[in-house]
Short mmCIF file of C-alpha atoms and ligand atoms in Angstrom, two decimals:
data_model
loop_
_atom_site.label_atom_id
_atom_site.label_comp_id
_atom_site.label_asym_id
_atom_site.label_seq_id
_atom_site.Cartn_x
_atom_site.Cartn_y
_atom_site.Cartn_z
CA MET A 67 62.38 -20.27 77.47
CA SER A 68 64.62 -17.68 75.61
CA ASN A 69 67.60 -16.45 77.54
CA THR A 70 67.76 -12.20 76.65
CA THR A 71 71.52 -11.31 76.80
CA ASN A 72 72.29 -7.69 78.83
CA SER A 73 71.95 -5.58 76.32
CA GLY A 74 68.15 -7.17 75.06
CA LYS A 75 68.00 -9.21 71.92
CA SER A 76 67.53 -12.88 72.05
CA LEU A 77 68.46 -15.72 70.82
CA ASN A 78 65.76 -16.42 68.58
CA ALA A 79 67.35 -19.55 67.02
CA VAL A 80 70.66 -21.31 66.84
CA VAL A 81 71.10 -22.89 63.02
CA ILE A 82 74.10 -25.69 62.07
CA LEU A 83 74.56 -26.57 58.98
CA ALA A 84 75.71 -30.14 58.52
CA ALA A 85 74.40 -31.12 55.39
CA GLY A 86 77.77 -31.33 53.54
CA MET A 87 80.15 -34.44 52.21
CA GLY A 88 82.55 -34.39 53.91
CA THR A 89 84.77 -35.43 50.92
CA ARG A 90 88.10 -34.83 52.80
CA MET A 91 87.34 -37.32 55.55
CA LYS A 92 87.08 -40.25 52.31
CA SER A 93 84.92 -42.10 54.63
CA ASN A 94 82.01 -44.21 54.48
CA GLN A 95 80.69 -42.42 57.26
CA PRO A 96 79.59 -38.80 57.40
CA LYS A 97 81.96 -36.09 58.16
CA VAL A 98 79.91 -34.31 61.65
CA LEU A 99 79.43 -38.26 62.65
CA HIS A 100 83.38 -39.04 64.02
CA SER A 101 83.90 -38.92 67.52
CA VAL A 102 86.34 -36.84 69.36
CA LEU A 103 86.38 -38.15 73.06
CA GLY A 104 83.20 -40.29 72.68
CA LEU A 105 81.27 -38.06 71.17
CA SER A 106 80.62 -36.86 67.20
CA LEU A 107 81.80 -33.37 66.41
CA VAL A 108 77.61 -32.47 65.94
CA GLU A 109 77.36 -33.24 69.14
CA HIS A 110 80.33 -30.86 70.65
CA VAL A 111 78.55 -28.30 68.31
CA LEU A 112 74.99 -28.87 70.10
CA GLY A 113 76.81 -28.98 73.40
CA ALA A 114 78.32 -25.64 72.73
CA VAL A 115 75.21 -24.30 71.48
CA ALA A 116 72.24 -25.67 74.70
CA PRO A 117 73.46 -23.68 77.16
CA LEU A 118 72.62 -20.30 74.87
CA ASP A 119 68.95 -21.13 75.20
CA ALA A 120 68.03 -20.29 72.15
CA GLN A 121 63.82 -20.66 71.04
CA ASN A 122 64.84 -23.32 68.69
CA THR A 123 67.99 -25.04 67.30
CA VAL A 124 67.77 -26.63 63.53
CA ALA A 125 70.18 -28.59 62.35
CA VAL A 126 71.14 -28.39 58.21
CA VAL A 127 71.10 -32.31 57.46
CA GLY A 128 71.97 -33.65 54.15
CA HIS A 129 74.16 -36.30 53.21
CA GLY A 130 73.43 -39.44 55.15
CA ARG A 131 70.69 -37.73 56.37
CA SER A 132 68.71 -40.05 58.05
CA LEU A 133 72.25 -41.24 60.39
CA VAL A 134 73.02 -37.86 61.35
CA GLU A 135 69.14 -37.00 62.57
CA ALA A 136 69.01 -40.17 64.60
CA LYS A 137 72.31 -39.29 66.04
CA ILE A 138 71.04 -35.41 66.84
CA GLN A 139 67.39 -36.54 67.99
CA ASN A 140 69.15 -39.59 70.07
CA SER A 141 71.22 -36.30 72.13
CA HIS A 142 69.43 -33.87 71.51
CA PRO A 143 65.61 -34.58 70.74
CA ALA A 144 64.09 -30.81 70.56
CA VAL A 145 66.54 -30.06 67.79
CA ILE A 146 64.71 -29.67 64.43
CA SER A 147 65.68 -30.63 61.52
CA ALA A 148 66.31 -29.51 58.22
CA PHE A 149 66.62 -31.20 54.99
CA GLN A 150 68.91 -29.63 52.12
CA GLU A 151 68.57 -31.97 49.27
CA GLN A 152 71.23 -31.38 47.21
CA GLN A 153 74.61 -29.10 48.73
CA ASN A 154 74.58 -25.79 46.84
CA GLY A 155 76.15 -24.31 49.57
CA THR A 156 76.49 -22.55 53.30
CA GLY A 157 73.92 -20.39 52.43
CA HIS A 158 71.73 -22.10 50.39
CA ALA A 159 71.96 -24.16 53.81
CA LEU A 160 71.18 -21.58 55.40
CA ALA A 161 68.13 -20.43 53.74
CA VAL A 162 66.82 -23.92 54.30
CA ALA A 163 67.01 -23.86 57.68
CA LEU A 164 64.62 -20.30 57.23
CA GLU A 165 62.18 -22.06 55.97
CA ALA A 166 61.54 -23.83 59.48
CA LEU A 167 61.80 -20.35 60.71
CA PRO A 168 59.26 -18.70 59.74
CA ASP A 169 59.02 -15.89 62.30
CA LEU A 170 62.49 -14.89 63.08
CA ASP A 171 61.58 -10.62 63.19
CA SER A 172 62.59 -9.98 66.20
CA GLY A 173 65.44 -11.27 68.15
CA LEU A 174 69.11 -13.31 66.42
CA VAL A 175 70.19 -15.85 64.60
CA LEU A 176 73.78 -17.28 64.98
CA VAL A 177 75.15 -19.71 62.38
CA MET A 178 77.28 -22.73 62.39
CA ALA A 179 79.06 -25.25 61.02
CA ALA A 180 78.74 -28.73 62.74
CA ASP A 181 82.71 -29.27 62.30
CA THR A 182 84.52 -27.44 64.73
CA PRO A 183 83.77 -28.94 67.58
CA LEU A 184 86.06 -26.46 69.72
CA LEU A 185 83.77 -23.27 69.36
CA THR A 186 82.57 -23.12 73.77
CA THR A 187 79.91 -21.25 74.17
CA GLN A 188 81.63 -18.81 76.29
CA VAL A 189 83.06 -17.63 72.58
CA LEU A 190 79.72 -17.92 70.87
CA SER A 191 78.44 -15.80 74.29
CA SER A 192 80.99 -13.24 73.50
CA LEU A 193 79.56 -13.26 69.57
CA ILE A 194 76.02 -12.94 70.51
CA ALA A 195 76.74 -9.95 72.63
CA VAL A 196 79.07 -7.76 70.51
CA ALA A 197 76.14 -8.95 67.49
CA GLN A 198 73.95 -6.72 69.91
CA ASP A 199 72.82 -3.37 67.76
CA ALA A 200 75.11 -5.55 64.58
CA ALA A 201 72.81 -6.57 61.49
CA ALA A 202 76.18 -9.74 60.75
CA SER A 203 78.93 -10.33 63.39
CA VAL A 204 81.55 -12.57 62.55
CA LEU A 205 84.15 -14.62 64.32
CA THR A 206 87.50 -14.86 63.11
CA ALA A 207 91.19 -15.67 63.96
CA GLU A 208 94.17 -14.55 62.63
CA LEU A 209 96.12 -17.51 61.50
CA ILE A 210 99.47 -18.55 60.65
CA ASP A 211 98.90 -20.23 57.79
CA PRO A 212 95.15 -19.03 56.50
CA THR A 213 95.07 -21.55 53.15
CA GLY A 214 91.02 -23.07 52.78
CA TYR A 215 89.66 -20.52 55.15
CA GLY A 216 87.58 -16.94 53.52
CA ARG A 217 89.57 -14.20 54.35
CA ILE A 218 87.88 -11.50 56.08
CA ILE A 219 88.17 -8.02 54.20
CA ARG A 220 88.62 -5.17 56.17
CA ASN A 221 88.69 -1.12 54.98
CA LEU A 222 90.78 1.74 55.43
CA ALA A 223 88.61 2.39 58.62
CA GLY A 224 89.17 -1.68 59.71
CA ASP A 225 85.76 -2.46 59.59
CA LEU A 226 85.02 -6.06 57.83
CA ASP A 227 83.68 -4.76 54.42
CA GLN A 228 83.32 -8.35 52.69
CA ILE A 229 84.84 -12.02 53.13
CA VAL A 230 86.15 -13.61 50.14
CA GLU A 231 86.69 -17.29 49.56
CA GLN A 232 90.18 -19.30 49.65
CA SER A 233 89.30 -19.47 45.54
CA ASP A 234 88.15 -16.42 44.80
CA ALA A 235 90.91 -14.52 46.45
CA THR A 236 93.16 -12.76 44.59
CA ALA A 237 96.75 -13.34 45.09
CA GLU A 238 96.83 -10.18 47.34
CA GLN A 239 94.25 -10.97 48.95
CA HIS A 240 95.34 -14.57 49.88
CA LYS A 241 98.49 -12.69 51.77
CA VAL A 242 95.11 -11.55 54.58
CA SER A 243 95.44 -14.06 57.69
CA GLU A 244 92.80 -12.79 59.40
CA VAL A 245 89.77 -15.77 58.18
CA ASN A 246 86.45 -16.13 59.04
CA SER A 247 85.22 -19.09 61.39
CA GLY A 248 82.34 -19.94 60.05
CA VAL A 249 80.28 -19.21 63.15
CA TYR A 250 77.78 -15.59 62.56
CA VAL A 251 74.98 -14.10 64.21
CA PHE A 252 72.36 -12.19 62.05
CA ASP A 253 69.46 -9.67 62.81
CA GLY A 254 66.74 -12.14 62.52
CA ALA A 255 64.85 -8.82 60.65
CA LEU A 256 67.50 -8.95 57.99
CA ILE A 257 69.14 -12.09 57.35
CA ARG A 258 66.26 -13.32 54.30
CA ASP A 259 65.99 -10.97 52.34
CA ALA A 260 69.80 -10.82 52.59
CA LEU A 261 70.63 -14.29 51.69
CA ALA A 262 67.81 -14.15 48.72
CA ARG A 263 70.48 -11.20 47.21
CA VAL A 264 73.59 -13.85 46.95
CA GLY A 265 74.32 -15.21 43.53
CA ASN A 266 76.50 -18.41 42.60
CA ALA A 267 78.52 -16.56 40.18
CA ASN A 268 81.94 -17.54 42.29
CA ALA A 269 84.69 -20.47 41.62
CA GLN A 270 83.24 -22.91 42.93
CA GLY A 271 78.96 -22.16 41.33
CA GLU A 272 77.74 -22.20 45.11
CA GLN A 273 75.95 -19.52 47.96
CA TYR A 274 78.21 -18.65 49.71
CA LEU A 275 76.38 -17.09 53.00
CA THR A 276 79.70 -15.31 53.36
CA ASP A 277 78.25 -13.14 50.84
CA VAL A 278 75.59 -12.00 53.16
CA ILE A 279 78.46 -9.64 55.06
CA GLY A 280 79.17 -7.94 52.20
CA ILE A 281 75.67 -6.98 50.94
CA LEU A 282 74.92 -5.73 54.47
CA ARG A 283 77.59 -3.90 54.04
CA GLY A 284 76.55 -2.73 51.04
CA ASP A 285 72.74 -1.52 52.73
CA GLY A 286 74.11 0.62 54.89
CA HIS A 287 74.51 -1.54 57.81
CA THR A 288 77.27 -2.74 60.34
CA VAL A 289 78.61 -5.61 60.42
CA ARG A 290 81.15 -6.76 63.03
CA ALA A 291 84.60 -9.41 63.59
CA LEU A 292 84.93 -10.99 66.49
CA VAL A 293 88.55 -11.95 66.79
CA THR A 294 89.54 -15.52 68.92
CA SER A 295 92.33 -17.44 69.44
CA GLU A 296 93.51 -20.02 66.68
CA GLU A 297 92.71 -22.95 68.84
CA ASN A 298 89.16 -22.25 69.31
CA ILE A 299 87.76 -22.48 65.14
CA LEU A 300 89.46 -25.04 64.79
CA GLY A 301 87.25 -26.60 61.66
CA VAL A 302 87.16 -30.75 61.08
CA ASN A 303 87.67 -31.09 57.13
CA ASP A 304 90.22 -34.30 57.38
CA ARG A 305 91.90 -37.08 59.81
CA ARG A 306 94.62 -34.77 60.59
CA GLN A 307 92.93 -32.38 61.56
CA LEU A 308 90.25 -34.70 63.55
CA ALA A 309 93.05 -35.57 65.36
CA GLN A 310 94.17 -32.42 65.78
CA ALA A 311 90.91 -31.37 67.85
CA GLY A 312 91.05 -34.32 69.66
CA GLN A 313 94.58 -33.53 71.27
CA VAL A 314 93.04 -29.86 71.91
CA LEU A 315 89.54 -31.47 73.45
CA ARG A 316 91.69 -33.76 75.62
CA SER A 317 93.81 -31.41 76.90
CA ARG A 318 91.27 -28.60 77.79
CA ILE A 319 90.00 -31.60 80.35
CA VAL A 320 92.08 -32.98 82.09
CA GLU A 321 93.63 -29.45 82.43
CA GLN A 322 90.13 -28.58 84.14
CA TRP A 323 90.25 -31.58 86.18
CA MET A 324 93.59 -31.28 87.54
CA LEU A 325 92.12 -27.38 88.21
CA ASP A 326 89.56 -29.78 90.00
CA GLY A 327 91.54 -31.40 91.90
CA VAL A 328 92.77 -34.73 90.34
CA THR A 329 96.04 -35.69 90.50
CA MET A 330 97.84 -36.51 87.32
CA ILE A 331 101.83 -37.20 86.80
CA ASP A 332 101.82 -37.28 83.16
CA PRO A 333 98.51 -35.19 81.82
CA GLY A 334 99.86 -35.19 78.53
CA SER A 335 98.87 -39.18 78.31
CA VAL A 336 95.50 -38.83 80.19
CA TRP A 337 92.53 -39.27 78.01
CA ILE A 338 89.04 -38.61 79.63
CA ASP A 339 85.68 -38.19 77.83
CA SER A 340 83.89 -35.06 78.13
CA SER A 341 80.68 -38.16 80.06
CA VAL A 342 83.23 -39.36 82.54
CA THR A 343 83.05 -38.58 86.14
CA LEU A 344 86.25 -37.47 88.51
CA HIS A 345 86.10 -37.16 91.56
CA PRO A 346 88.84 -34.42 94.00
CA ASP A 347 91.88 -36.64 95.30
CA VAL A 348 91.26 -38.74 92.20
CA THR A 349 95.38 -40.12 91.34
CA LEU A 350 95.82 -41.21 87.58
CA LEU A 351 99.18 -42.14 86.33
CA GLN A 352 100.52 -42.59 83.11
CA ASN A 353 98.69 -43.57 80.12
CA VAL A 354 94.96 -43.87 81.38
CA GLN A 355 91.80 -43.21 78.83
CA LEU A 356 88.35 -43.39 81.31
CA THR A 357 86.05 -43.36 78.31
CA GLY A 358 81.49 -43.74 78.58
CA THR A 359 79.59 -43.41 82.03
CA THR A 360 82.79 -44.23 84.14
CA VAL A 361 83.20 -42.48 87.44
CA VAL A 362 85.81 -43.01 89.46
CA HIS A 363 85.40 -41.66 93.82
CA PRO A 364 88.10 -39.70 95.99
CA GLY A 365 91.18 -41.58 97.16
CA ALA A 366 91.48 -43.95 93.65
CA VAL A 367 94.09 -44.04 92.01
CA VAL A 368 93.90 -45.45 88.40
CA GLY A 369 97.42 -46.51 86.29
CA PRO A 370 99.82 -46.94 84.92
CA ASP A 371 97.98 -47.79 81.88
CA CYS A 372 93.91 -48.64 82.39
CA SER A 373 91.67 -48.50 80.33
CA LEU A 374 88.61 -48.28 82.09
CA HIS A 375 85.01 -47.62 80.32
CA ASN A 376 81.44 -47.53 81.64
CA THR A 377 83.04 -47.86 85.25
CA VAL A 378 82.39 -47.17 88.63
CA VAL A 379 85.63 -47.18 91.00
CA GLU A 380 84.55 -46.02 94.41
CA LYS A 381 86.84 -44.76 97.00
CA SER A 382 90.78 -44.92 97.52
CA ALA A 383 90.40 -48.56 95.23
CA LYS A 384 93.47 -48.95 92.84
CA VAL A 385 93.72 -50.70 89.05
CA VAL A 386 96.72 -51.06 87.88
CA ARG A 387 97.38 -52.23 83.89
CA THR A 388 93.32 -53.36 83.55
CA VAL A 389 90.77 -53.41 80.96
CA ALA A 390 87.58 -53.07 82.19
CA ASP A 391 84.28 -52.92 81.04
CA SER A 392 80.57 -51.99 82.38
CA ALA A 393 82.48 -52.84 85.77
CA HIS A 394 82.17 -52.18 89.42
CA ILE A 395 84.82 -51.64 91.77
CA GLY A 396 84.07 -51.08 95.54
CA GLU A 397 86.61 -49.32 97.77
CA GLU A 398 89.53 -50.17 98.68
CA ALA A 399 89.47 -52.73 95.76
CA SER A 400 92.65 -53.93 94.10
CA VAL A 401 92.95 -55.06 90.62
CA GLY A 402 95.32 -56.06 88.53
CA PRO A 403 98.30 -55.39 86.78
CA PHE A 404 97.17 -56.94 83.47
CA THR A 405 93.28 -58.00 84.19
CA TYR A 406 90.78 -57.71 82.20
CA LEU A 407 86.99 -56.68 83.74
CA ARG A 408 84.30 -57.11 80.85
CA PRO A 409 80.42 -56.67 82.44
CA GLY A 410 78.82 -57.37 84.94
CA THR A 411 81.75 -57.77 87.16
CA ILE A 412 80.83 -56.14 90.60
CA LEU A 413 84.18 -55.93 93.24
CA GLY A 414 83.01 -55.11 96.31
CA LYS A 415 85.25 -53.17 99.30
CA LYS A 416 88.67 -54.11 99.98
CA ALA A 417 87.98 -57.06 97.33
CA LYS A 418 90.45 -58.72 95.14
CA ALA A 419 90.96 -58.93 91.54
CA GLY A 420 94.88 -59.72 90.34
CA GLY A 421 97.61 -60.89 87.85
CA PHE A 422 96.23 -61.98 84.27
CA VAL A 423 92.15 -62.28 86.17
CA GLU A 424 89.48 -62.04 83.77
CA MET A 425 85.64 -61.95 85.09
CA LYS A 426 82.71 -61.56 83.63
CA ASN A 427 79.04 -61.39 85.24
CA ALA A 428 80.86 -62.27 88.37
CA GLU A 429 80.52 -60.64 91.88
CA LEU A 430 83.12 -60.88 94.24
CA GLY A 431 81.99 -60.32 98.19
CA GLU A 432 83.99 -58.37 100.60
CA GLY A 433 87.01 -59.27 100.81
CA ALA A 434 87.44 -61.58 99.03
CA LYS A 435 89.99 -62.60 96.59
CA VAL A 436 91.33 -64.03 93.15
CA PRO A 437 94.45 -63.32 93.17
CA HIS A 438 96.25 -64.82 90.17
CA LEU A 439 95.88 -66.71 86.60
CA SER A 440 91.75 -66.92 86.48
CA TYR A 441 88.83 -67.21 84.38
CA VAL A 442 85.69 -65.92 86.64
CA GLY A 443 82.28 -66.04 84.39
CA ASP A 444 79.21 -66.12 85.42
CA ALA A 445 79.35 -66.36 89.46
CA GLU A 446 78.61 -65.21 92.78
CA ILE A 447 81.62 -65.36 95.02
CA GLY A 448 80.93 -64.60 98.61
CA GLU A 449 82.91 -62.46 101.60
CA GLY A 450 86.09 -63.34 102.98
CA THR A 451 86.44 -66.36 100.33
CA ASN A 452 89.65 -67.16 98.52
CA ILE A 453 89.90 -68.61 95.11
CA GLY A 454 93.32 -70.29 94.27
CA ALA A 455 95.75 -69.39 91.37
CA ALA A 456 94.65 -70.79 87.82
CA THR A 457 90.92 -71.30 88.41
CA ILE A 458 88.83 -71.70 86.04
CA PHE A 459 85.06 -71.29 86.59
CA VAL A 460 83.76 -73.58 83.30
CA ASN A 461 80.22 -71.53 82.82
CA TYR A 462 79.98 -72.38 79.11
CA ASP A 463 79.18 -76.17 78.28
CA GLY A 464 79.37 -75.02 74.29
CA GLU A 465 74.93 -74.20 74.14
CA LYS A 466 74.71 -72.13 77.24
CA LYS A 467 76.25 -70.15 79.71
CA HIS A 468 75.50 -71.94 83.61
CA ARG A 469 76.88 -69.84 87.19
CA THR A 470 78.52 -70.88 89.45
CA THR A 471 77.72 -69.75 93.51
CA ILE A 472 80.48 -70.11 95.96
CA GLY A 473 79.53 -69.21 99.82
CA LYS A 474 81.99 -67.00 102.71
CA HIS A 475 85.16 -67.92 103.90
CA ALA A 476 85.50 -70.28 101.86
CA ARG A 477 89.27 -71.27 99.91
CA ILE A 478 88.97 -73.45 96.54
CA GLY A 479 92.19 -74.89 95.24
CA SER A 480 94.57 -73.80 92.98
CA ASP A 481 94.05 -74.95 89.56
CA THR A 482 90.21 -75.90 90.21
CA MET A 483 87.73 -76.03 87.89
CA LEU A 484 84.36 -75.71 89.15
CA ILE A 485 81.62 -77.07 86.54
CA ALA A 486 78.92 -75.24 86.83
CA PRO A 487 76.08 -75.25 87.05
CA VAL A 488 77.97 -75.71 90.73
CA THR A 489 77.55 -74.27 94.30
CA VAL A 490 80.54 -74.09 97.26
CA GLY A 491 78.61 -73.83 100.48
CA ASP A 492 80.24 -71.56 103.19
CA GLY A 493 83.67 -72.26 104.36
CA ALA A 494 83.88 -75.36 102.58
CA TYR A 495 87.30 -75.62 100.36
CA THR A 496 88.03 -78.04 96.97
CA ALA A 497 91.59 -79.48 97.40
CA ALA A 498 93.92 -77.91 94.75
CA GLY A 499 94.13 -79.88 90.80
CA SER A 500 89.76 -80.73 91.69
CA VAL A 501 87.28 -80.47 89.30
CA ILE A 502 84.34 -80.10 90.63
CA THR A 503 81.30 -81.20 89.12
CA GLU A 504 78.99 -81.69 92.08
CA ASP A 505 77.88 -78.99 94.64
CA VAL A 506 79.96 -79.07 97.54
CA PRO A 507 78.61 -78.91 100.91
CA ALA A 508 79.39 -76.02 103.77
CA GLY A 509 82.52 -76.99 105.55
CA ALA A 510 83.34 -80.00 103.52
CA ILE A 511 86.27 -80.60 101.32
CA GLY A 512 85.64 -81.63 97.28
CA VAL A 513 88.24 -83.08 96.17
CA GLY A 514 87.87 -84.88 92.44
CA ARG A 515 90.80 -85.75 90.72
CA SER A 516 92.86 -89.13 90.57
CA ARG A 517 94.84 -90.61 93.46
CA GLN A 518 98.63 -90.81 92.04
CA ARG A 519 100.87 -92.89 91.81
CA ASN A 520 105.02 -93.78 90.39
CA ILE A 521 106.14 -96.34 88.22
CA LEU A 522 109.38 -96.85 89.65
CA ASP A 523 112.58 -96.84 87.80
CA TRP A 524 110.59 -96.00 83.94
CA VAL A 525 112.89 -93.05 82.71
CA LEU A 526 115.97 -95.79 83.17
CA ARG A 527 113.71 -98.76 81.61
CA ARG A 528 111.75 -96.40 78.51
CA ARG A 529 114.41 -93.35 78.31
CA PRO A 530 118.38 -95.33 78.92
CA GLY A 531 121.00 -93.01 78.08
CA THR A 532 119.26 -89.41 78.44
CA SER A 533 120.06 -86.88 80.24
CA SER A 534 117.53 -87.59 82.68
CA ALA A 535 118.42 -90.80 83.02
CA GLN A 536 121.82 -90.71 83.59
CA ALA A 537 120.77 -87.45 86.16
CA ALA A 538 118.10 -90.58 87.55
CA VAL A 539 121.38 -92.79 88.06
CA ALA A 540 123.23 -90.21 89.62
CA ASP A 541 121.00 -88.77 92.30
CA SER A 542 121.39 -90.49 95.71
CA SER A 543 118.07 -91.50 96.99
CA MET A 544 117.91 -92.85 92.71
CA THR A 545 120.49 -95.73 94.35
CA ASN A 546 117.90 -96.58 97.18
CA THR A 547 116.00 -98.27 95.43
CA LYS A 548 117.54 -100.39 93.30
C1 LIG B 704 83.23 -22.19 54.91
C2 LIG B 704 83.33 -20.43 55.09
C3 LIG B 704 85.05 -20.51 55.09
C4 LIG B 704 84.89 -20.37 56.38
C5 LIG B 704 85.26 -21.92 56.95
C6 LIG B 704 85.36 -22.07 57.92
C7 LIG B 704 81.25 -20.71 53.20
C8 LIG B 704 81.41 -20.38 51.75
N1 LIG B 704 83.25 -20.34 53.39
O1 LIG B 704 83.98 -22.75 54.14
O2 LIG B 704 84.98 -18.81 54.79
O3 LIG B 704 86.40 -19.92 56.91
O4 LIG B 704 83.60 -22.31 56.22
O5 LIG B 704 85.73 -23.18 58.55
O6 LIG B 704 80.79 -20.56 53.52
N2 LIG B 704 77.15 -27.43 54.25
C9 LIG B 704 75.95 -27.39 54.59
N3 LIG B 704 75.26 -27.14 52.90
C10 LIG B 704 76.31 -26.96 51.92
C11 LIG B 704 77.30 -26.73 52.13
C12 LIG B 704 77.83 -26.95 52.87
O7 LIG B 704 75.20 -28.00 55.64
O8 LIG B 704 75.39 -26.80 50.52
C13 LIG B 704 77.65 -27.23 55.66
C14 LIG B 704 78.71 -28.32 55.79
O9 LIG B 704 78.06 -30.02 56.14
C15 LIG B 704 79.54 -27.80 56.59
C16 LIG B 704 79.94 -26.17 56.68
O10 LIG B 704 78.54 -25.82 55.94
O11 LIG B 704 78.97 -28.63 58.36
C17 LIG B 704 80.60 -25.46 55.94
O12 LIG B 704 80.79 -26.50 55.16
P1 LIG B 704 82.46 -26.46 53.94
O13 LIG B 704 82.44 -26.97 53.23
O14 LIG B 704 83.41 -26.90 55.25
O15 LIG B 704 83.18 -24.81 54.10
P2 LIG B 704 84.20 -24.03 54.33
O16 LIG B 704 85.13 -24.80 52.48
O17 LIG B 704 84.70 -24.91 54.98
CA1 LIG B 705 84.72 -26.48 56.50
#
C-alpha cells in the first residue's frame, strides 16, 4: 500500500541508480556491493527507502548486473530491476527506470544514487514533505570542500536555478559551497517530459539528470532545495570515502545502543553491524566487534577484545578476548581469555570455556567446564563434568569426523586424548595422560598409558660431565643411591 504523506501526494516510486562502474574504487567488484557494517552500499540505501512504502521501487543496474541483482533480490525481493546497458549518464539511467514505470502521472518519484549509505529514512521523508507542491526538490548540503560534486546555483532571490557539474562549472561557480546530494523528488506528471529534453552537450558527453532542474525552472515550475548536513550526503566514490562512511555509520549505531541502555566504556572501539540485537544492561568493553545475527542478552559483559559473529550470548554471561562464530553461550557462562568458539558450539548455563580452548560442534552441559588449553570437537559433555587441562578430543581419523560423548559429573584427567568415537559414562574418570580408545563405563576410571620406570644413574653413565650430571651428584638423594 502506498503511503500518503500529510499534504496529499503519495510516493509512487523510488528509483535507485546503481548501474555505474565505480571506477574510482579500483575493484573487480561493483561499487554498490562494497560493504560497511555488514551491509552492501545498495542494501543500506534500500533499507533507508523501505519504510517510505513507495508503490514501486526500481533499481537501475548495469555494471556487474547479475551480481547486483542477486544481492538486491536476496534482501529486497519486491524491488524491480531495470537494465541500463550503456552508462550514458544519470539522466539516461532515470529514463531507463521510467520505462519500467508506465503509470506515474499521479504522485511523486524519489530518485537517488546507491552510493550514499548515510541517508536516513527521516531525511528522505523531509524531502518528500518539501516536495508536495513542487515540480522537483533537491537535497543539498554546504561542504567545506565541494570538489567533485554538482554545484547548486541559486538566483538573486535565493531560489534554486540550476545544478552545474564540477567539470562544466566556471571558476566563479566552483566557489559555490552548496552541493547536490544526488537525491531528488520529482512530480511524476512532469518528469518524463523534462527528462526527454535533456541533451549531452557537456564536458562528459553524458545525459545529466541534474539538467532536469534547469529545464523545469525554465518552464516556470517551482523547484525547491532542502539543505541537510554534510555527513548525511556523503557519496562513496573511493575507498577513503567507504571508510569514512563506515565510521559515521559505526558511531550512529553505537550511540543509538547507548541510548537504548547498553554500557560502553570506549564506544569508539566498538563495531556493531546493523543486524545485531542488544538488550539493556549489556556491557561492551574495549575493542568489540559484533557482526551478523549476534544477540547479547541483559547483564552480559563482552570484551575486551572480542569478535562475535552470528553468536548468542545469554543473560549475565562473561566473554573475554574471544573469537566466536555461530556459537550459543549460555546464561552466566564464562568464556575466555583467548578462546575460539567455532560453529555449533553450545555452552550451557554456568558452563566455562577457559583460556586457549577451541571448541567446534560441541555441547557443554550446565556447569560443565573446559578451563585450560583444550580442543573440543564434535562432542557432547554432560552437566557438571570437568575436562582437565590440555585434553584433546581426537575427532578426525584423517578421513572422517567422529563424536565423543561424555556423561554427567565426569572427570577427564589432564592431557587425556579421547579417540573418537568413544563414550565416557556418568561419573567416570580418566587418568591424566591417558589415550582413551575404548568406552569408559559409568563410575570407572579409564587408564590408558604405560607404567613409568626409572633407569637409575642413566645421566651419570650417558651424560658424564654435563651440568645435569654435576647437579645430580651434588644432590643428597643421589648420593644415597650410590
Ligand atoms: C552525481 C551528480 C552530482 C552530485 C553527485 C552526488 C549527475 C550528473 N551528477 O555526480 O551533481 O553532486 O552525484 O553524489 O547526476 N549511474 C547510473 N548510470 C549512469 C551513470 C551513473 O546508474 O549512466 C549511477 C551510479 O551508479 C551512481 C549514481 O548514478 O550510483 C551517481 O553517479 P556518479 O557517476 O557517482 O555521479 P557523480 O559524479 O557522483
Ligand atoms: Ca557519486
